[in-house]
Amino acid sequence: MKMNLNKIIGAISSVVCLVSCDLDKVPLATLSPETYFSNEEELRLYSNKFYEDILPEAGDVYNDRADVIISTPLNTEVSGQRTVPATGGGWSWSALRRVNYLLGNSHQTDDIAVRNEYDALAKFFRAYFYFEKMKRFGDVPWFNEVLGSDDERLFKPRDSRTLIADSIMQDLDFAIEYLPTTKDVYRVNKWTALALKSRVGLFEGTFRKYHGIGDAEKYLQACVTASEELIDNGGYTLYTSGSTPYRDLFATPNARSQEIILARHYDQGLNLTHSVQNATNASTLGRPGLSKSFVNTYLTTGGLRFTDQPNYNTREFVQEMQNRDPRLAQTIRTPGYTRIGGGAAAPNLSFTVTGYHLIKYTMEQIYDAYNSSFNDIPLFRIAETYLNFAEAKAELGTLNQADLNKSINLLRARVSMPALNLEQANANPDTYLLDAETGFPNVAQKNTVHTGVILEVRRERGIELVMEGHRYYDMMRWRAGKLFEKPFLGMYFSRLGDFDLDGNGSIDLCLYQGTRPGSSASLFMEVGKDIVLSEGNKGHVLAHGNINRTFDEDKDYLYPIPTEEINLSNKILEQNPGW
């Protein structure tokens, strides 16, 4: 049975009256530090709120919008329509205040071991909080205690990125030392702290490397060290049961704890639900779908590059889906797909703007309705740590074949894909992944040793972690935002007429112009109205072709600070460059 952390949080809300306000305000209405925080139960009850306030919710994870999942409307980051907000914009500090309040009052607990454990938990959440702030804004003010309303430090300038990054690492080192090692997929432990340190180290190291900031190697090495400790000593392994283990890892109510280190809890019986399945099986929540450029990156079952094959870009759907990395058929509807507990189902172009119909997280059809999903949502899993480890070592130039065998090649083996060979990858880098129109040309500019394998690790990361909330900030740290400007394409259609998209002999889609024809198709779409093709009456499905998207390299890698924070609240704050 799932641990009902959300119910615990709700039950204590009347006791722990947390006020959502600024850093200078008293965080509790009825709670006195002189009488509270005196034992483990009180610390636990108070800290349970951190999970709700700081960890991402389901929509933050599966709404993985960037260049690989296209939806409608486009978010402003991808469309280039982002503006400076007056308020909000992610510049909120109330959750940090609650964390610092515990740290400032946990000394009321006489048991030093208990105090260290909950200080460690609070520092994990402070590290998580500040990591999200640093990714979004870069330099931010560092606050490690609750401040009074007349404290001049409330109006301090932004601290340096280095101070923020190093303070995050220090908090995580404390968390790693004092958090328990007991595994619990719904509770933060030592292994969760190592997973976060691995994530932070990779992000900061690669951001610094590709944005020309110093000390990249220090953070990359921190990623390697944390990753190795988690991989070697954490006891987590990949979920490999059944014939479709990658799909089944996500299409299940309960988080699979052998692989998932920490999950967001959902429970249908307690009305704790989300809408991932509705989003991918309805026409009302964005119609998300994979982009053609991303589908092209899936290898063949023999480990060959699909983009090295003749006419790869003009193959119609049934043909292009043949003999591909099995994770493709476990991520989108492909020929032969059947619903869990149901029958065959072809891609439905009224549910996806690209035609590549997502199935990740999809369970039985009865859960297609709005807010009916109750899958636990993975927040950290060992597969990500494998990827972090391999990428950090590749960027450092220290990756060897044994490293690949204990990381990337375990992911490939789960779906019976050939192993990645280090020498072969470096000897023949993928030109598709190096091209400015479809990939990452700056990898070759920044690396001389491991260009080819870095590209392969990025391929693997995209495929393995798609729809898990990583891609946007991967693109930011890789300095690859210009890919947002490229056309967002979907399936290829060589003509108008009837199409059997799953190869079962029945017509699934009729594309037409003018008068609707007679057809046995289950779905009719008028070209130019219901769907746009890149060449008029043929070509790739074209999503958002009417938006002139721009990505400004001088400002768009960071978010703007809201104007009121600068003009009214803290005039010492400086706006991010270009905003």
Coordinates of C-alpha atoms in Angstrom, one line a residue:
M1 CA 0.0 0.0 0.0
K2 CA 1.2 3.5 -0.8
M3 CA 2.3 5.6 2.1
N4 CA -0.2 8.4 2.2
L5 CA 2.1 11.4 2.7
N6 CA -0.4 13.8 1.2
K7 CA -3.0 12.8 3.8
I8 CA -0.5 13.4 6.6
I9 CA 0.3 16.8 5.2
G10 CA -3.4 17.7 5.1
A11 CA -4.0 16.4 8.6
I12 CA -1.3 18.6 10.2
S13 CA -2.3 21.8 8.3
S14 CA -4.6 22.8 11.1
V15 CA -1.8 22.4 13.7
V16 CA 1.0 23.8 11.7
C17 CA -0.5 26.9 10.2
L18 CA 2.1 27.8 7.6
V19 CA 1.6 31.2 6.1
S20 CA 2.6 31.8 2.5
C21 CA 4.3 35.1 2.8
D22 CA 7.7 36.8 2.5
L23 CA 11.0 36.0 4.2
D24 CA 10.5 38.5 6.9
K25 CA 7.2 37.3 8.3
V26 CA 6.6 34.9 11.1
P27 CA 6.0 31.6 9.4
L28 CA 3.7 30.0 11.9
A29 CA 0.5 31.4 13.4
T30 CA 0.0 29.0 16.3
L31 CA 3.4 27.3 16.6
S32 CA 6.0 28.5 19.1
P33 CA 9.6 27.5 18.7
E34 CA 10.0 27.4 22.5
T35 CA 7.5 24.5 22.8
Y36 CA 7.6 22.9 19.3
F37 CA 10.4 20.9 17.6
S38 CA 11.1 19.1 20.8
N39 CA 10.9 15.6 19.5
E40 CA 11.1 13.5 16.3
E41 CA 7.3 13.4 15.7
E42 CA 7.0 17.2 15.7
L43 CA 10.0 17.6 13.3
R44 CA 8.5 14.9 11.0
L45 CA 5.1 16.6 11.0
Y46 CA 6.5 20.0 10.2
S47 CA 8.9 18.7 7.5
N48 CA 6.2 16.7 5.7
K49 CA 5.1 20.0 4.2
F50 CA 8.4 20.4 2.4
Y51 CA 7.4 17.5 0.1
E52 CA 4.3 19.3 -1.0
D53 CA 5.8 22.8 -1.3
I54 CA 9.2 22.1 -3.0
L55 CA 9.0 18.9 -5.0
P56 CA 7.5 19.1 -8.5
E57 CA 3.9 18.0 -9.2
A58 CA 2.9 15.6 -11.9
G59 CA 2.2 18.3 -14.5
D60 CA 5.7 19.8 -13.9
V61 CA 7.2 16.4 -14.8
Y62 CA 5.2 15.0 -17.7
N63 CA 4.6 18.4 -19.4
D64 CA 8.2 18.2 -20.7
R65 CA 7.9 20.9 -23.3
A66 CA 11.0 21.9 -25.3
D67 CA 12.1 20.7 -28.7
V68 CA 11.1 17.0 -28.4
I69 CA 7.5 17.2 -27.2
I70 CA 5.4 19.7 -29.2
S71 CA 2.0 20.8 -27.9
T72 CA -0.5 23.7 -28.4
P73 CA -0.2 26.4 -27.4
L74 CA 3.5 26.6 -27.2
N75 CA 4.9 27.8 -23.9
T76 CA 6.5 31.2 -24.0
E77 CA 10.0 29.9 -23.4
V78 CA 9.8 27.8 -26.6
S79 CA 7.8 30.3 -28.7
G80 CA 10.1 33.2 -27.9
Q81 CA 7.1 35.3 -26.5
R82 CA 8.4 35.5 -22.9
T83 CA 8.2 38.9 -21.3
V84 CA 9.2 40.3 -17.9
P85 CA 6.4 39.7 -15.4
A86 CA 5.4 42.3 -12.9
T87 CA 5.1 39.7 -10.1
G88 CA 5.5 36.0 -9.7
G89 CA 7.6 34.5 -12.4
G90 CA 9.0 31.9 -10.1
W91 CA 10.5 34.5 -7.7
S92 CA 8.9 33.1 -4.5
W93 CA 10.7 32.4 -1.2
S94 CA 8.0 31.2 1.2
A95 CA 9.0 27.6 0.9
L96 CA 12.6 28.5 1.8
R97 CA 11.4 30.4 4.8
R98 CA 9.7 27.3 6.2
V99 CA 12.9 25.2 5.7
N100 CA 15.1 27.8 7.4
Y101 CA 12.6 28.0 10.3
L102 CA 13.1 24.3 11.1
L103 CA 16.9 24.7 10.9
G104 CA 16.7 27.7 13.2
N105 CA 14.6 25.9 15.8
S106 CA 15.6 22.2 15.6
H107 CA 18.0 22.7 18.6
Q108 CA 14.8 22.3 20.8
T109 CA 15.3 18.6 20.2
D110 CA 17.6 17.0 22.8
D111 CA 18.3 13.9 20.7
I112 CA 21.3 14.9 18.5
A113 CA 20.8 12.1 16.1
V114 CA 17.2 13.1 15.4
R115 CA 18.2 16.7 15.1
N116 CA 20.9 15.9 12.6
E117 CA 18.5 13.7 10.5
Y118 CA 15.9 16.5 10.2
D119 CA 18.5 19.2 9.7
A120 CA 19.8 17.0 6.9
L121 CA 16.3 16.6 5.5
A122 CA 15.8 20.4 5.6
K123 CA 19.1 21.0 3.9
F124 CA 18.2 18.6 1.1
F125 CA 15.0 20.6 0.5
R126 CA 16.9 23.9 0.7
A127 CA 19.4 22.5 -1.9
Y128 CA 16.5 21.4 -4.1
F129 CA 14.9 24.8 -3.7
Y130 CA 18.0 26.8 -4.6
F131 CA 18.9 24.5 -7.5
E132 CA 15.6 25.3 -9.1
K133 CA 16.2 29.0 -8.5
M134 CA 19.7 28.9 -9.9
K135 CA 18.6 27.0 -13.0
R136 CA 15.9 29.7 -13.6
F137 CA 17.6 32.9 -12.6
G138 CA 21.4 32.2 -12.3
D139 CA 22.6 34.5 -9.4
V140 CA 20.1 34.8 -6.5
P141 CA 20.3 36.0 -2.9
W142 CA 21.3 33.2 -0.5
F143 CA 19.3 33.1 2.7
N144 CA 20.1 30.5 5.3
E145 CA 18.0 31.8 8.2
V146 CA 14.6 33.5 8.8
L147 CA 15.0 37.2 8.8
G148 CA 13.1 39.8 10.8
S149 CA 11.2 42.6 9.0
D150 CA 13.8 45.2 9.9
D151 CA 16.8 43.1 8.9
E152 CA 18.7 44.9 6.2
R153 CA 19.8 41.6 4.7
L154 CA 16.3 41.3 3.2
F155 CA 17.4 43.8 0.6
K156 CA 20.8 42.3 -0.2
P157 CA 22.0 42.0 -3.8
R158 CA 22.2 38.7 -5.6
D159 CA 24.9 36.4 -4.5
S160 CA 27.3 34.9 -7.1
R161 CA 26.4 31.8 -9.0
T162 CA 29.5 30.1 -7.5
L163 CA 28.3 30.9 -3.9
I164 CA 24.9 29.5 -4.7
A165 CA 26.3 26.3 -6.3
D166 CA 28.8 25.7 -3.6
S167 CA 26.2 26.3 -0.9
I168 CA 23.9 23.8 -2.5
M169 CA 26.7 21.2 -2.6
Q170 CA 27.5 21.9 1.1
D171 CA 23.9 21.3 2.1
L172 CA 23.8 18.1 0.1
D173 CA 27.0 16.8 1.7
F174 CA 25.4 17.3 5.1
A175 CA 22.2 15.5 3.9
I176 CA 24.2 12.6 2.5
E177 CA 26.1 12.2 5.8
Y178 CA 23.0 12.3 8.1
L179 CA 20.0 11.1 6.2
P180 CA 19.0 7.5 6.8
T181 CA 19.9 4.8 4.2
T182 CA 16.5 3.1 4.6
K183 CA 14.8 2.9 1.2
D184 CA 11.3 4.5 0.9
V185 CA 10.1 5.6 -2.5
Y186 CA 8.1 8.4 -0.9
R187 CA 10.6 9.7 1.6
V188 CA 13.9 11.5 1.1
N189 CA 17.0 9.5 2.2
K190 CA 20.7 9.4 1.7
W191 CA 20.3 8.0 -1.8
T192 CA 17.9 10.7 -2.8
A193 CA 20.5 13.3 -1.7
L194 CA 23.2 11.6 -3.8
A195 CA 20.9 11.5 -6.8
L196 CA 20.3 15.3 -6.4
K197 CA 24.0 16.0 -6.0
S198 CA 24.6 14.0 -9.2
R199 CA 22.0 16.1 -11.0
V200 CA 23.3 19.4 -9.7
G201 CA 26.9 18.5 -10.5
L202 CA 26.1 17.6 -14.1
F203 CA 23.9 20.6 -14.6
E204 CA 26.3 23.1 -13.2
G205 CA 29.4 21.5 -14.8
T206 CA 28.0 21.4 -18.3
F207 CA 26.3 24.9 -18.0
R208 CA 29.7 26.3 -17.1
K209 CA 31.5 24.4 -19.8
Y210 CA 29.1 25.4 -22.6
H211 CA 28.5 28.9 -21.4
G212 CA 32.2 29.7 -20.9
I213 CA 32.2 30.0 -17.0
G214 CA 35.1 28.7 -15.0
D215 CA 35.3 25.6 -12.7
A216 CA 33.2 23.3 -14.8
E217 CA 35.5 20.4 -14.0
K218 CA 34.9 20.7 -10.2
Y219 CA 31.2 20.2 -10.6
L220 CA 31.5 17.5 -13.2
Q221 CA 33.8 15.6 -10.8
A222 CA 31.3 16.1 -8.0
C223 CA 28.6 14.5 -10.3
V224 CA 30.9 11.5 -11.0
T225 CA 31.7 11.0 -7.3
A226 CA 28.1 11.2 -6.1
S227 CA 26.9 9.0 -9.0
E228 CA 29.4 6.3 -8.4
E229 CA 28.5 6.1 -4.7
L230 CA 24.8 5.8 -5.5
I231 CA 25.4 3.3 -8.3
D232 CA 27.9 1.1 -6.3
N233 CA 26.3 1.3 -2.9
G234 CA 22.6 2.3 -3.2
G235 CA 21.3 -1.1 -4.3
Y236 CA 19.0 0.3 -7.0
T237 CA 18.7 -1.6 -10.3
L238 CA 16.7 -1.2 -13.5
Y239 CA 13.2 -2.6 -13.7
T240 CA 13.4 -5.4 -16.2
S241 CA 10.3 -7.6 -15.8
G242 CA 8.0 -8.5 -18.6
S243 CA 8.3 -7.9 -22.4
T244 CA 7.8 -4.1 -22.2
P245 CA 9.7 -3.1 -19.0
Y246 CA 10.3 0.5 -20.1
R247 CA 6.6 1.1 -20.7
D248 CA 5.6 -0.8 -17.6
L249 CA 7.9 1.3 -15.4
F250 CA 5.5 4.2 -15.9
A251 CA 2.2 2.7 -16.7
T252 CA 1.5 1.4 -13.2
P253 CA -0.1 3.0 -10.1
N254 CA 2.7 2.2 -7.7
A255 CA 6.3 3.4 -8.1
R256 CA 8.6 0.5 -8.8
S257 CA 11.1 0.9 -5.9
Q258 CA 13.9 -1.2 -7.3
E259 CA 14.6 1.6 -9.8
I260 CA 12.7 4.7 -8.6
I261 CA 14.5 6.4 -5.8
L262 CA 11.8 9.0 -5.0
A263 CA 8.3 9.5 -6.5
R264 CA 5.5 11.9 -6.2
H265 CA 2.6 10.0 -4.6
Y266 CA -0.9 9.8 -6.2
D267 CA -3.8 7.6 -5.0
Q268 CA -7.2 7.3 -6.7
G269 CA -8.9 6.2 -3.6
L270 CA -7.9 9.4 -1.8
N271 CA -8.8 11.6 -4.8
L272 CA -5.1 12.4 -5.4
T273 CA -5.0 12.4 -9.2
H274 CA -3.5 14.1 -12.2
S275 CA -4.2 14.4 -15.9
V276 CA -1.3 12.8 -17.8
Q277 CA -3.5 10.2 -19.5
N278 CA -6.1 12.8 -20.4
A279 CA -3.4 15.1 -21.8
T280 CA -2.3 12.4 -24.3
N281 CA -5.7 10.9 -25.1
A282 CA -7.9 14.0 -25.7
S283 CA -8.0 17.1 -27.8
T284 CA -8.3 19.5 -25.0
L285 CA -5.0 19.5 -23.0
G286 CA -2.4 20.5 -25.6
R287 CA -2.4 17.5 -27.9
P288 CA 1.3 16.7 -27.2
G289 CA 3.4 14.6 -29.5
L290 CA 7.0 13.8 -30.3
S291 CA 8.8 15.9 -32.9
K292 CA 10.0 14.3 -36.1
S293 CA 13.6 15.5 -35.4
F294 CA 13.5 13.6 -32.1
V295 CA 11.9 10.4 -33.5
N296 CA 14.8 10.4 -36.0
T297 CA 17.3 10.0 -33.1
Y298 CA 16.0 6.5 -32.2
L299 CA 18.4 3.9 -33.5
T300 CA 17.5 0.8 -35.4
T301 CA 17.2 -2.5 -33.5
G302 CA 20.6 -3.3 -34.8
G303 CA 22.1 -0.2 -33.3
L304 CA 22.5 1.6 -36.6
R305 CA 21.5 5.3 -37.1
F306 CA 18.1 5.7 -38.6
T307 CA 19.3 9.0 -40.2
D308 CA 22.1 7.2 -42.1
Q309 CA 19.5 5.3 -44.1
P310 CA 18.3 6.4 -47.5
N311 CA 15.2 8.6 -47.5
Y312 CA 14.9 8.4 -43.8
N313 CA 13.1 11.8 -43.6
T314 CA 10.3 10.9 -46.1
R315 CA 9.3 7.5 -44.9
E316 CA 5.7 7.3 -44.0
F317 CA 4.7 6.2 -40.6
V318 CA 4.4 2.4 -40.9
Q319 CA 7.7 2.2 -42.7
E320 CA 9.7 4.5 -40.4
M321 CA 8.5 2.6 -37.3
Q322 CA 10.0 -0.7 -38.5
N323 CA 12.9 -2.2 -36.5
R324 CA 13.6 0.7 -34.2
D325 CA 14.8 0.9 -30.6
P326 CA 12.0 -0.7 -28.6
R327 CA 11.6 2.3 -26.4
L328 CA 10.0 4.1 -29.3
A329 CA 7.1 1.6 -29.4
Q330 CA 6.9 1.9 -25.6
T331 CA 6.7 5.7 -25.7
I332 CA 4.3 6.3 -28.7
R333 CA 1.7 4.3 -30.5
T334 CA 3.3 2.4 -33.3
P335 CA 2.0 -0.4 -35.6
G336 CA 0.9 -3.3 -33.4
Y337 CA 0.2 -1.2 -30.3
T338 CA -2.6 -2.3 -28.0
R339 CA -4.1 -0.5 -25.0
I340 CA -3.4 -2.1 -21.6
G341 CA -6.4 -4.2 -20.9
G342 CA -7.9 -3.3 -24.3
G343 CA -7.5 -3.7 -28.1
A344 CA -5.4 -2.3 -30.9
A345 CA -5.2 1.4 -31.3
A346 CA -3.7 3.5 -34.1
P347 CA -2.2 7.0 -33.5
N348 CA -5.0 9.6 -33.3
L349 CA -4.0 12.8 -35.0
S350 CA -6.8 14.7 -33.2
F351 CA -5.0 14.0 -29.9
T352 CA -1.5 14.9 -31.1
V353 CA -0.3 17.9 -33.1
T354 CA 2.6 15.9 -34.7
G355 CA 0.9 12.5 -35.2
Y356 CA 3.4 10.8 -32.8
H357 CA 0.9 9.8 -30.1
L358 CA 2.4 9.5 -26.6
I359 CA 1.7 6.5 -24.4
K360 CA 4.2 6.9 -21.6
Y361 CA 2.2 6.7 -18.3
T362 CA -0.9 5.4 -20.1
M363 CA -2.8 2.7 -18.4
E364 CA -6.3 1.3 -19.1
Q365 CA -8.7 3.4 -21.3
I366 CA -11.1 4.1 -18.4
Y367 CA -8.5 6.6 -17.0
D368 CA -8.5 8.7 -20.2
A369 CA -10.9 11.2 -18.5
Y370 CA -9.7 14.5 -17.1
N371 CA -7.9 14.2 -13.7
S372 CA -8.3 10.4 -13.6
S373 CA -4.7 9.4 -13.6
F374 CA -3.1 8.2 -10.4
N375 CA 0.3 6.9 -11.4
D376 CA 3.0 7.8 -9.0
I377 CA 5.4 10.1 -10.9
P378 CA 9.1 9.4 -10.7
L379 CA 11.2 12.3 -9.5
F380 CA 14.6 10.5 -9.2
R381 CA 15.4 7.1 -10.7
I382 CA 18.7 5.2 -11.0
A383 CA 18.5 5.4 -14.8
E384 CA 19.0 9.2 -14.7
T385 CA 22.1 8.7 -12.4
Y386 CA 23.6 6.2 -15.0
L387 CA 23.1 8.9 -17.6
N388 CA 24.6 11.7 -15.4
F389 CA 27.6 9.6 -14.6
A390 CA 28.3 8.7 -18.3
E391 CA 27.8 12.3 -19.5
A392 CA 30.0 13.9 -16.7
K393 CA 32.8 11.5 -17.4
A394 CA 32.6 12.0 -21.1
E395 CA 32.7 15.8 -20.7
L396 CA 35.7 15.4 -18.4
G397 CA 37.4 13.3 -21.0
T398 CA 37.8 10.3 -18.6
L399 CA 35.0 8.0 -19.8
N400 CA 36.1 4.4 -20.6
Q401 CA 34.3 1.3 -21.9
A402 CA 33.8 0.0 -18.4
D403 CA 32.0 3.2 -17.4
L404 CA 29.6 2.7 -20.4
N405 CA 29.0 -0.9 -19.4
K406 CA 27.9 0.1 -15.9
S407 CA 25.7 2.9 -17.1
I408 CA 24.4 3.4 -20.7
N409 CA 24.7 -0.2 -21.7
L410 CA 22.5 -1.3 -18.9
L411 CA 19.8 0.9 -20.3
R412 CA 20.3 -0.5 -23.7
A413 CA 20.3 -4.1 -22.4
R414 CA 17.0 -3.6 -20.7
V415 CA 15.4 -3.2 -24.2
S416 CA 17.7 -5.7 -26.0
M417 CA 19.6 -2.9 -27.8
P418 CA 23.3 -3.4 -28.8
A419 CA 25.9 -2.0 -26.4
L420 CA 27.5 1.4 -27.1
N421 CA 31.1 1.0 -28.1
L422 CA 33.3 4.0 -27.0
E423 CA 35.9 3.7 -29.7
Q424 CA 33.4 3.3 -32.5
A425 CA 31.3 6.3 -31.3
N426 CA 34.3 8.6 -31.1
A427 CA 35.7 7.4 -34.5
N428 CA 32.5 8.3 -36.3
P429 CA 30.4 11.0 -34.6
D430 CA 26.8 11.2 -35.8
T431 CA 26.5 14.1 -38.3
Y432 CA 22.8 14.4 -37.6
L433 CA 23.4 15.1 -34.0
L434 CA 26.2 17.6 -34.9
D435 CA 24.2 19.5 -37.5
A436 CA 23.0 23.0 -36.4
E437 CA 19.5 22.2 -37.8
T438 CA 19.0 19.0 -35.8
G439 CA 21.6 18.8 -33.1
F440 CA 24.5 20.1 -31.1
P441 CA 27.4 21.6 -33.2
N442 CA 29.1 23.1 -30.1
V443 CA 30.0 19.6 -28.8
A444 CA 32.7 19.4 -31.4
Q445 CA 33.8 23.0 -30.6
K446 CA 34.2 22.2 -26.9
N447 CA 35.6 18.7 -27.1
T448 CA 38.5 16.9 -28.8
V449 CA 38.5 13.5 -27.1
H450 CA 34.9 12.4 -26.7
T451 CA 32.7 14.3 -29.2
G452 CA 31.1 11.1 -30.6
V453 CA 30.3 9.5 -27.4
I454 CA 28.9 12.7 -25.8
L455 CA 26.5 12.8 -28.7
E456 CA 25.5 9.2 -28.1
V457 CA 25.0 9.9 -24.4
R458 CA 22.8 12.9 -25.3
R459 CA 20.8 10.6 -27.6
E460 CA 20.4 8.1 -24.9
R461 CA 19.4 10.7 -22.3
G462 CA 16.7 12.1 -24.6
I463 CA 15.2 8.7 -25.3
E464 CA 15.3 7.4 -21.8
L465 CA 14.1 10.5 -20.0
V466 CA 11.6 11.9 -22.4
M467 CA 8.5 13.3 -20.7
E468 CA 10.2 13.3 -17.3
G469 CA 10.8 17.0 -17.0
H470 CA 14.5 17.2 -17.9
R471 CA 14.6 18.4 -21.5
Y472 CA 14.2 22.2 -21.3
Y473 CA 17.0 22.6 -18.8
D474 CA 19.2 20.1 -20.7
M475 CA 18.9 22.4 -23.6
M476 CA 19.7 25.4 -21.5
R477 CA 22.9 23.8 -20.0
W478 CA 24.0 22.6 -23.4
R479 CA 23.5 26.1 -24.8
A480 CA 21.2 24.7 -27.5
G481 CA 18.3 27.1 -27.4
K482 CA 18.6 27.9 -31.1
L483 CA 16.9 24.5 -31.8
F484 CA 13.7 26.1 -30.6
E485 CA 13.7 28.2 -33.7
K486 CA 13.6 25.2 -36.1
P487 CA 10.4 24.0 -37.7
F488 CA 8.4 21.6 -35.5
L489 CA 7.6 18.7 -37.8
G490 CA 5.6 15.5 -37.4
M491 CA 4.6 12.5 -39.5
Y492 CA 5.3 12.5 -43.2
F493 CA 2.5 12.0 -45.8
S494 CA 3.4 11.7 -49.4
R495 CA -0.2 12.5 -50.6
L496 CA -3.8 13.1 -49.7
G497 CA -6.2 10.2 -49.2
D498 CA -6.6 7.2 -46.9
F499 CA -4.0 5.9 -44.5
D500 CA -3.7 2.8 -42.4
L501 CA -1.5 4.0 -39.6
D502 CA -1.1 0.7 -37.7
G503 CA -0.8 -1.6 -40.7
N504 CA -3.8 -3.8 -39.7
G505 CA -5.8 -3.3 -43.0
S506 CA -8.3 -0.8 -41.8
I507 CA -8.3 2.9 -42.6
D508 CA -7.5 5.1 -39.7
L509 CA -7.1 8.5 -41.3
C510 CA -8.3 10.4 -44.4
L511 CA -6.6 13.6 -45.4
Y512 CA -8.4 15.7 -47.9
Q513 CA -8.9 19.2 -49.4
G514 CA -12.2 20.6 -50.5
T515 CA -15.2 18.3 -50.3
R516 CA -14.9 15.5 -47.8
P517 CA -14.6 12.2 -49.7
G518 CA -16.4 9.0 -49.0
S519 CA -14.1 6.8 -46.9
S520 CA -14.2 4.2 -44.2
A521 CA -11.7 6.2 -42.2
S522 CA -12.3 6.6 -38.5
L523 CA -10.8 10.2 -38.6
F524 CA -11.1 12.9 -41.3
M525 CA -8.8 15.9 -41.4
E526 CA -9.0 18.7 -43.8
V527 CA -5.5 19.8 -44.9
G528 CA -5.0 23.5 -44.4
K529 CA -7.7 23.7 -41.7
D530 CA -7.5 20.7 -39.3
I531 CA -3.9 19.9 -40.2
V532 CA -1.1 21.7 -42.1
L533 CA 1.4 19.9 -44.3
S534 CA 4.8 21.4 -45.0
E535 CA 4.4 21.2 -48.8
G536 CA 0.8 22.1 -49.1
N537 CA -0.9 18.9 -50.1
K538 CA 1.9 16.6 -48.9
G539 CA 4.9 16.7 -46.6
H540 CA 5.4 16.6 -42.8
V541 CA 2.8 17.7 -40.4
L542 CA 3.8 21.2 -39.6
A543 CA 3.0 22.4 -36.0
H544 CA 3.0 26.2 -35.2
G545 CA 4.3 27.2 -38.6
N546 CA 2.6 30.5 -38.2
I547 CA 4.7 31.5 -35.3
N548 CA 8.0 33.3 -36.0
R549 CA 10.0 31.8 -33.1
T550 CA 13.2 33.4 -31.9
F551 CA 15.7 32.5 -29.2
D552 CA 17.9 35.3 -28.0
E553 CA 21.3 33.8 -27.1
D554 CA 22.1 36.9 -25.0
K555 CA 19.2 36.6 -22.6
D556 CA 17.0 33.6 -23.1
Y557 CA 19.1 31.1 -21.1
L558 CA 17.8 32.8 -17.9
Y559 CA 14.4 34.0 -16.8
P560 CA 13.8 37.7 -16.0
I561 CA 13.3 38.9 -12.4
P562 CA 9.8 40.4 -11.9
T563 CA 9.8 44.1 -12.2
E564 CA 8.2 44.7 -8.8
E565 CA 11.0 42.8 -7.1
I566 CA 13.5 45.3 -8.5
N567 CA 11.5 48.5 -8.5
L568 CA 9.6 48.1 -5.3
S569 CA 10.9 45.4 -3.1
N570 CA 14.7 45.4 -3.5
K571 CA 16.2 48.2 -5.6
I572 CA 19.7 46.6 -5.1
L573 CA 18.7 43.7 -7.3
E574 CA 19.9 43.8 -10.9
Q575 CA 17.9 42.4 -13.8
N576 CA 19.3 39.5 -15.8
P577 CA 21.2 40.6 -18.9
G578 CA 19.0 41.5 -21.9
W579 CA 15.8 41.8 -19.9

